[in-house]
Short mmCIF file of C-alpha atoms in Angstrom, two decimals:
data_model
loop_
_atom_site.label_atom_id
_atom_site.label_comp_id
_atom_site.label_asym_id
_atom_site.label_seq_id
_atom_site.Cartn_x
_atom_site.Cartn_y
_atom_site.Cartn_z
CA GLN A 489 -24.05 319.65 66.57
CA VAL A 490 -22.54 316.92 68.42
CA GLN A 491 -24.45 313.49 68.48
CA LEU A 492 -23.91 310.22 69.84
CA VAL A 493 -26.53 307.66 68.40
CA GLN A 494 -26.41 304.22 69.88
CA SER A 495 -28.11 301.03 68.33
CA GLY A 496 -31.34 299.78 69.78
CA ALA A 497 -32.44 297.51 72.69
CA GLU A 498 -30.97 293.95 73.06
CA VAL A 499 -32.36 290.62 74.90
CA LYS A 500 -29.75 287.94 75.20
CA LYS A 501 -29.52 284.75 77.00
CA PRO A 502 -26.67 284.08 79.70
CA GLY A 503 -23.64 283.33 78.08
CA ALA A 504 -24.21 284.93 74.97
CA SER A 505 -22.79 288.13 73.72
CA VAL A 506 -24.07 291.26 72.78
CA LYS A 507 -22.33 294.21 70.42
CA VAL A 508 -23.48 297.65 70.97
CA SER A 509 -22.58 300.44 68.50
CA CYS A 510 -22.17 304.39 69.18
CA LYS A 511 -22.03 306.46 65.98
CA ALA A 512 -20.53 309.69 66.32
CA SER A 513 -21.34 312.96 64.40
CA GLY A 514 -20.59 316.69 64.34
CA TYR A 515 -16.76 316.74 65.54
CA SER A 516 -13.80 314.95 64.31
CA PHE A 517 -14.09 311.61 65.24
CA THR A 518 -10.33 310.96 66.43
CA ASP A 519 -10.02 314.08 68.44
CA TYR A 520 -11.88 312.76 71.54
CA TYR A 521 -11.86 309.38 73.40
CA ILE A 522 -15.37 307.39 73.52
CA HIS A 523 -16.00 306.34 77.02
CA TRP A 524 -18.42 303.56 77.91
CA LEU A 525 -20.53 303.47 81.00
CA ARG A 526 -23.52 301.34 82.20
CA GLN A 527 -26.46 301.85 84.69
CA ALA A 528 -27.99 298.97 86.05
CA PRO A 529 -32.08 299.13 86.74
CA GLY A 530 -32.80 301.53 89.40
CA GLN A 531 -28.91 301.91 90.26
CA GLY A 532 -26.12 304.42 89.51
CA LEU A 533 -23.72 305.01 86.99
CA GLU A 534 -20.49 302.47 86.54
CA TRP A 535 -17.59 303.61 84.45
CA MET A 536 -16.44 300.73 81.88
CA GLY A 537 -13.62 302.28 80.04
CA TRP A 538 -12.55 303.93 76.74
CA ILE A 539 -11.30 303.67 73.49
CA ASN A 540 -8.77 306.19 71.60
CA PRO A 541 -10.53 306.45 68.02
CA LYS A 542 -7.13 307.95 66.75
CA ASN A 543 -5.29 304.45 67.23
CA GLY A 544 -7.75 302.08 68.63
CA GLY A 545 -6.36 301.84 72.08
CA THR A 546 -8.48 300.76 75.04
CA SER A 547 -8.35 300.84 78.72
CA PHE A 548 -11.08 298.80 80.98
CA VAL A 549 -11.64 298.22 84.55
CA GLN A 550 -10.43 294.92 85.42
CA LYS A 551 -14.01 293.29 86.07
CA PHE A 552 -14.58 293.94 82.32
CA GLN A 553 -11.05 292.66 81.12
CA GLY A 554 -11.27 289.68 78.91
CA ARG A 555 -15.14 289.80 78.41
CA VAL A 556 -15.07 293.20 76.51
CA THR A 557 -13.68 294.14 73.08
CA VAL A 558 -13.90 297.78 71.73
CA THR A 559 -13.48 298.64 68.19
CA LYS A 560 -13.77 301.33 65.82
CA ASP A 561 -14.51 302.13 62.35
CA THR A 562 -13.07 305.42 61.29
CA SER A 563 -15.09 305.29 57.84
CA THR A 564 -18.33 305.67 59.47
CA SER A 565 -17.24 307.46 63.06
CA THR A 566 -18.80 304.42 64.89
CA VAL A 567 -17.60 302.75 68.07
CA TYR A 568 -18.67 299.03 68.73
CA MET A 569 -18.62 297.47 72.35
CA GLU A 570 -18.79 293.84 72.73
CA LEU A 571 -19.47 292.14 75.87
CA ASN A 572 -18.94 288.34 76.01
CA ARG A 573 -20.29 285.61 78.26
CA LEU A 574 -23.13 287.84 79.43
CA ARG A 575 -24.67 287.34 82.74
CA SER A 576 -27.96 288.30 84.42
CA ASP A 577 -26.15 291.24 86.48
CA ASP A 578 -25.20 292.60 82.83
CA THR A 579 -28.61 293.69 82.49
CA ALA A 580 -28.28 297.50 82.29
CA LEU A 581 -28.46 300.52 79.95
CA TYR A 582 -25.34 301.00 78.29
CA TYR A 583 -24.40 304.54 77.35
CA CYS A 584 -21.37 305.89 75.31
CA ALA A 585 -20.33 309.39 76.01
CA GLN A 586 -17.58 311.82 74.33
CA GLY A 587 -14.16 312.94 75.73
CA ASP A 588 -13.04 312.68 79.36
CA SER A 589 -15.36 315.46 80.19
CA PHE A 590 -18.33 313.20 79.22
CA ASP A 591 -19.80 316.51 77.24
CA TYR A 592 -22.04 314.49 75.25
CA TRP A 593 -23.86 311.23 75.63
CA GLY A 594 -25.59 308.26 73.72
CA GLN A 595 -29.36 307.87 74.47
CA GLY A 596 -28.38 304.62 75.91
CA THR A 597 -28.95 301.03 74.78
CA LEU A 598 -30.84 298.69 76.90
CA VAL A 599 -29.14 295.27 77.01
CA THR A 600 -31.44 292.63 79.04
CA VAL A 601 -29.95 289.17 79.71
CA SER A 602 -32.44 286.66 80.55
CA SER A 603 -32.97 283.24 80.14
CA ASP B 1158 -10.71 302.13 93.98
CA VAL B 1159 -11.85 305.81 95.05
CA VAL B 1160 -15.37 305.58 96.79
CA MET B 1161 -17.47 308.40 96.69
CA THR B 1162 -20.18 308.85 99.12
CA GLN B 1163 -23.17 310.99 98.66
CA SER B 1164 -25.63 312.24 101.11
CA PRO B 1165 -28.46 312.34 101.42
CA LEU B 1166 -29.68 309.61 98.98
CA SER B 1167 -33.00 311.31 98.91
CA LEU B 1168 -33.78 314.93 99.05
CA PRO B 1169 -37.45 316.39 98.97
CA VAL B 1170 -37.41 320.00 98.52
CA THR B 1171 -40.21 322.99 98.53
CA LEU B 1172 -40.26 324.78 95.10
CA GLY B 1173 -38.10 327.73 95.24
CA GLN B 1174 -36.30 326.75 98.35
CA PRO B 1175 -32.41 325.78 98.50
CA ALA B 1176 -31.08 322.32 98.39
CA SER B 1177 -27.71 320.93 99.21
CA ILE B 1178 -26.00 317.75 98.13
CA SER B 1179 -22.64 316.57 99.66
CA CYS B 1180 -20.22 314.29 98.19
CA ARG B 1181 -17.25 312.83 100.22
CA SER B 1182 -14.23 310.91 98.49
CA SER B 1183 -12.24 308.42 100.19
CA GLN B 1184 -8.99 310.03 98.79
CA SER B 1185 -8.08 313.39 98.17
CA LEU B 1186 -8.97 314.40 94.76
CA VAL B 1187 -6.48 316.97 93.87
CA TYR B 1188 -4.35 315.67 90.88
CA SER B 1189 -0.57 315.99 90.44
CA ASP B 1190 -1.29 319.12 88.08
CA GLY B 1191 -3.10 320.93 90.77
CA ASN B 1192 -6.52 320.41 89.66
CA THR B 1193 -9.26 318.76 91.47
CA TYR B 1194 -11.26 316.54 89.18
CA LEU B 1195 -14.75 316.47 90.88
CA SER B 1196 -17.88 316.87 88.51
CA TRP B 1197 -21.47 316.69 89.00
CA PHE B 1198 -24.17 315.28 86.89
CA GLN B 1199 -27.67 315.57 86.64
CA GLN B 1200 -30.04 312.78 85.14
CA ARG B 1201 -33.67 313.63 84.51
CA PRO B 1202 -36.20 310.96 84.38
CA GLY B 1203 -35.65 309.08 81.18
CA GLN B 1204 -32.72 311.23 80.23
CA SER B 1205 -29.13 310.56 79.78
CA PRO B 1206 -27.00 312.56 82.57
CA ARG B 1207 -25.85 315.93 81.83
CA ARG B 1208 -22.81 317.34 83.47
CA LEU B 1209 -23.46 320.69 85.14
CA ILE B 1210 -20.08 321.20 87.07
CA TYR B 1211 -16.65 320.40 86.55
CA LYS B 1212 -13.43 320.81 88.35
CA VAL B 1213 -15.44 321.42 91.85
CA SER B 1214 -17.17 324.97 90.97
CA ASN B 1215 -16.88 325.59 87.11
CA ARG B 1216 -20.49 325.55 85.78
CA GLU B 1217 -21.16 324.19 82.06
CA PHE B 1218 -22.23 326.39 79.37
CA GLY B 1219 -26.02 326.94 79.79
CA VAL B 1220 -26.06 325.65 83.22
CA PRO B 1221 -28.38 327.97 85.34
CA ASP B 1222 -26.57 330.09 87.91
CA ARG B 1223 -28.59 328.81 90.68
CA PHE B 1224 -26.24 325.49 90.41
CA SER B 1225 -23.16 326.07 92.15
CA GLY B 1226 -20.17 323.91 93.19
CA SER B 1227 -17.81 323.91 95.97
CA GLY B 1228 -15.27 322.10 98.29
CA SER B 1229 -12.05 320.79 98.28
CA GLY B 1230 -9.79 317.61 98.97
CA THR B 1231 -12.27 314.94 99.95
CA ASP B 1232 -15.57 317.09 100.75
CA PHE B 1233 -17.56 318.62 98.01
CA THR B 1234 -20.98 320.23 97.84
CA LEU B 1235 -23.55 320.77 95.13
CA GLN B 1236 -26.11 323.74 95.90
CA ILE B 1237 -29.08 324.64 94.05
CA SER B 1238 -30.38 328.11 95.41
CA ARG B 1239 -33.79 327.98 94.59
CA VAL B 1240 -34.99 324.61 93.42
CA GLU B 1241 -37.21 324.74 90.25
CA ALA B 1242 -39.51 321.80 88.92
CA GLU B 1243 -37.08 321.27 86.15
CA ASP B 1244 -34.49 320.17 88.49
CA VAL B 1245 -36.41 317.09 89.38
CA GLY B 1246 -33.76 314.11 88.90
CA VAL B 1247 -30.83 312.15 90.30
CA TYR B 1248 -27.55 313.93 90.84
CA TYR B 1249 -24.08 312.17 90.73
CA CYS B 1250 -20.72 313.44 91.76
CA MET B 1251 -17.58 311.93 89.88
CA GLN B 1252 -14.12 312.00 90.29
CA GLY B 1253 -11.78 311.78 87.68
CA THR B 1254 -8.51 312.31 89.23
CA HIS B 1255 -7.62 308.55 90.09
CA TRP B 1256 -8.10 305.67 87.71
CA PRO B 1257 -10.82 304.32 87.31
CA THR B 1258 -13.25 306.78 87.35
CA THR B 1259 -15.93 306.30 89.94
CA PHE B 1260 -19.36 307.97 90.80
CA GLY B 1261 -21.22 308.39 93.89
CA GLN B 1262 -24.63 306.56 94.50
CA GLY B 1263 -26.75 309.21 93.35
CA THR B 1264 -28.98 311.90 94.97
CA LYS B 1265 -32.79 311.93 94.15
CA VAL B 1266 -34.17 315.34 94.24
CA GLU B 1267 -37.90 315.60 94.29
CA ILE B 1268 -40.75 318.17 95.14
CA LYS B 1269 -42.43 317.98 98.30
#
């Protein structure tokens, strides 16, 4: 069955970087885009962007451009999302989701940014 | 960006009674291919979101038929014909017609 398993919770200081992983299984890794979304505490869902695991192409909304780097490792079917220059308002649960229909989601990775 | 506005934001419902959630978009969600990419997601407490409805009115496999979606253009509705205890959670509408994908603020469904 399709599964997306994300890395564990992180606590970072403002200005630091965080790298969240999303390991896919149960399907052909290169067949579906992986999307990244986040949810601040008690808030709604915010779509961040995607990576095409076939060629590594990415597209992210402007507010994250220049701060986010997403890469993939086809040998392990894993996608990595690195967010730099963290601010307190980056504190959120970060999700990966499969395909443009968001059929399958990871369990979420809590990133806490605090001094 | 397309703004998705849901109402109400909080919806107390009696078990067995119907519930209705409205979602309005700031632009038409009809894509150039003729499809309308409006989805509904359910997020139960402590869980990841789950898609219930896609392209306005199509239920995902395994979604109970008490859930239905309707609407067109800029006005959409999610209806639950008879609310059950497992329906408690937050419901989001999402548009995938215009880049970037955007979500409504969420509607919290709780049992009275």
